[in-house]
PDB file of C-alpha atoms in Angstrom:
ATOM      1  CA  MET E   1       4.532  16.037  -8.700  1.00 55.00           C
ATOM      2  CA  ASP E   2       1.875  14.787 -11.070  1.00 69.00           C
ATOM      3  CA  LYS E   3      -0.861  17.095  -9.766  1.00 77.00           C
ATOM      4  CA  PRO E   4      -0.759  20.690  -8.554  1.00 80.00           C
ATOM      5  CA  LEU E   5      -1.093  21.137  -4.790  1.00 78.00           C
ATOM      6  CA  ASN E   6      -4.407  22.961  -5.088  1.00 83.00           C
ATOM      7  CA  GLU E   7      -5.851  19.896  -6.815  1.00 86.00           C
ATOM      8  CA  LEU E   8      -4.416  17.685  -4.055  1.00 84.00           C
ATOM      9  CA  LEU E   9      -5.959  20.006  -1.462  1.00 83.00           C
ATOM     10  CA  ASN E  10      -9.375  19.551  -3.066  1.00 87.00           C
ATOM     11  CA  GLU E  11      -8.854  15.783  -3.010  1.00 88.00           C
ATOM     12  CA  TYR E  12      -7.833  15.977   0.655  1.00 86.00           C
ATOM     13  CA  ILE E  13     -11.015  17.881   1.517  1.00 87.00           C
ATOM     14  CA  ALA E  14     -13.103  15.288  -0.345  1.00 88.00           C
ATOM     15  CA  ALA E  15     -11.258  12.400   1.333  1.00 87.00           C
ATOM     16  CA  HIS E  16     -11.631  14.035   4.762  1.00 84.00           C
ATOM     17  CA  SER E  17     -15.407  14.194   4.305  1.00 85.00           C
ATOM     18  CA  LYS E  18     -15.565  10.510   3.254  1.00 84.00           C
ATOM     19  CA  GLY E  19     -13.668   9.065   6.196  1.00 79.00           C
ATOM     20  CA  GLU E  20     -10.612   7.069   7.206  1.00 75.00           C
ATOM     21  CA  ASP E  21     -10.180   4.751   4.203  1.00 83.00           C
ATOM     22  CA  SER E  22     -10.271   7.638   1.750  1.00 85.00           C
ATOM     23  CA  LEU E  23      -7.704   9.549   3.789  1.00 84.00           C
ATOM     24  CA  ARG E  24      -5.358   6.588   3.919  1.00 88.00           C
ATOM     25  CA  ALA E  25      -5.523   6.152   0.143  1.00 87.00           C
ATOM     26  CA  PHE E  26      -5.029   9.880  -0.331  1.00 87.00           C
ATOM     27  CA  TRP E  27      -1.868   9.977   1.819  1.00 89.00           C
ATOM     28  CA  GLU E  28      -0.451   6.887   0.125  1.00 90.00           C
ATOM     29  CA  TYR E  29      -0.824   8.702  -3.194  1.00 88.00           C
ATOM     30  CA  VAL E  30       0.745  11.913  -1.848  1.00 87.00           C
ATOM     31  CA  ILE E  31       3.732   9.957  -0.524  1.00 89.00           C
ATOM     32  CA  SER E  32       4.115   8.070  -3.808  1.00 89.00           C
ATOM     33  CA  ILE E  33       4.482  11.323  -5.807  1.00 85.00           C
ATOM     34  CA  GLY E  34       6.857  12.929  -3.300  1.00 86.00           C
ATOM     35  CA  ALA E  35       4.552  15.715  -2.125  1.00 84.00           C
ATOM     36  CA  TYR E  36       4.214  14.639   1.509  1.00 88.00           C
ATOM     37  CA  LYS E  37       6.012  17.571   3.152  1.00 89.00           C
ATOM     38  CA  GLN E  38       4.125  20.260   1.263  1.00 87.00           C
ATOM     39  CA  MET E  39       0.753  18.551   1.517  1.00 88.00           C
ATOM     40  CA  ARG E  40       1.210  17.871   5.234  1.00 90.00           C
ATOM     41  CA  GLN E  41       1.711  21.591   5.877  1.00 92.00           C
ATOM     42  CA  ILE E  42      -1.407  22.403   3.883  1.00 90.00           C
ATOM     43  CA  ALA E  43      -3.396  19.668   5.639  1.00 89.00           C
ATOM     44  CA  VAL E  44      -2.477  21.049   9.076  1.00 91.00           C
ATOM     45  CA  TYR E  45      -3.792  24.470   8.116  1.00 93.00           C
ATOM     46  CA  GLN E  46      -6.873  22.949   6.489  1.00 90.00           C
ATOM     47  CA  ASP E  47      -7.596  21.034   9.701  1.00 90.00           C
ATOM     48  CA  VAL E  48      -7.627  24.376  11.557  1.00 91.00           C
ATOM     49  CA  ILE E  49     -10.323  25.538   9.144  1.00 91.00           C
ATOM     50  CA  PHE E  50     -12.265  22.262   9.537  1.00 88.00           C
ATOM     51  CA  SER E  51     -12.110  22.565  13.336  1.00 87.00           C
ATOM     52  CA  TYR E  52     -13.216  26.191  13.279  1.00 88.00           C
ATOM     53  CA  LYS E  53     -16.211  25.373  11.058  1.00 86.00           C
ATOM     54  CA  LYS E  54     -17.084  22.423  13.309  1.00 82.00           C
ATOM     55  CA  ASP E  55     -16.936  24.684  16.388  1.00 79.00           C
ATOM     56  CA  GLN E  56     -19.246  27.168  14.683  1.00 76.00           C
ATOM     57  CA  ALA E  57     -21.884  24.461  14.317  1.00 75.00           C
ATOM     58  CA  LYS E  58     -21.885  23.707  18.066  1.00 71.00           C
ATOM     59  CA  PRO E  59     -24.382  25.406  20.366  1.00 67.00           C
ATOM     60  CA  SER E  60     -22.981  28.129  22.588  1.00 63.00           C
ATOM     61  CA  CYS E  61     -23.213  25.905  25.711  1.00 60.00           C
ATOM     62  CA  ASN E  62     -23.926  28.955  27.894  1.00 60.00           C
ATOM     63  CA  GLY E  63     -20.271  29.962  27.755  1.00 59.00           C
ATOM     64  CA  TYR E  64     -18.921  26.688  29.139  1.00 63.00           C
ATOM     65  CA  CYS E  65     -17.755  25.168  25.833  1.00 64.00           C
ATOM     66  CA  GLU E  66     -14.230  26.105  24.876  1.00 67.00           C
ATOM     67  CA  LYS E  67     -13.728  26.844  21.211  1.00 67.00           C
ATOM     68  CA  VAL E  68     -10.459  25.494  19.834  1.00 78.00           C
ATOM     69  CA  TYR E  69      -9.933  28.023  17.035  1.00 86.00           C
ATOM     70  CA  THR E  70     -11.079  31.594  16.400  1.00 87.00           C
ATOM     71  CA  ALA E  71     -12.055  33.305  13.163  1.00 90.00           C
ATOM     72  CA  GLU E  72      -8.593  34.879  13.145  1.00 93.00           C
ATOM     73  CA  ASP E  73      -7.008  31.410  13.317  1.00 93.00           C
ATOM     74  CA  ALA E  74      -9.119  30.219  10.395  1.00 93.00           C
ATOM     75  CA  GLU E  75      -8.212  33.303   8.348  1.00 95.00           C
ATOM     76  CA  PHE E  76      -4.505  32.864   9.162  1.00 95.00           C
ATOM     77  CA  ALA E  77      -4.727  29.220   8.042  1.00 94.00           C
ATOM     78  CA  ARG E  78      -6.439  30.241   4.800  1.00 93.00           C
ATOM     79  CA  VAL E  79      -3.692  32.786   4.033  1.00 95.00           C
ATOM     80  CA  GLN E  80      -0.965  30.234   4.805  1.00 93.00           C
ATOM     81  CA  ILE E  81      -2.564  27.722   2.448  1.00 90.00           C
ATOM     82  CA  GLU E  82      -2.620  30.352  -0.307  1.00 91.00           C
ATOM     83  CA  HIS E  83       1.073  31.103   0.255  1.00 89.00           C
ATOM     84  CA  LEU E  84       1.998  27.410   0.189  1.00 86.00           C
ATOM     85  CA  LEU E  85       0.031  26.819  -2.995  1.00 84.00           C
ATOM     86  CA  LYS E  86       1.667  29.802  -4.712  1.00 84.00           C
ATOM     87  CA  SER E  87       5.166  28.817  -3.594  1.00 78.00           C
ATOM     88  CA  CYS E  88       4.841  25.318  -5.041  1.00 68.00           C
ATOM     89  CA  GLN E  89       3.576  26.262  -8.502  1.00 60.00           C
TER      90      GLN E  89
END
């Protein structure tokens, strides 16, 4: 791999915030350097964190809105990302 996974993760987060075209270009790059499997695992966990943060921004909806992920899920995802990054160094 040309870049460390933590650098790719930062690029994924930036691409995610910019929209579809950036994500497509990002994944094409990841595939071209042979890091798809590792980055896909990290992206799944990062999406849990994105979803949790998005849920936190929603109003409480008087208890009728179902939250997809909990704080424990987000923390678990964060720990898994750390383990994946360490294992691929």
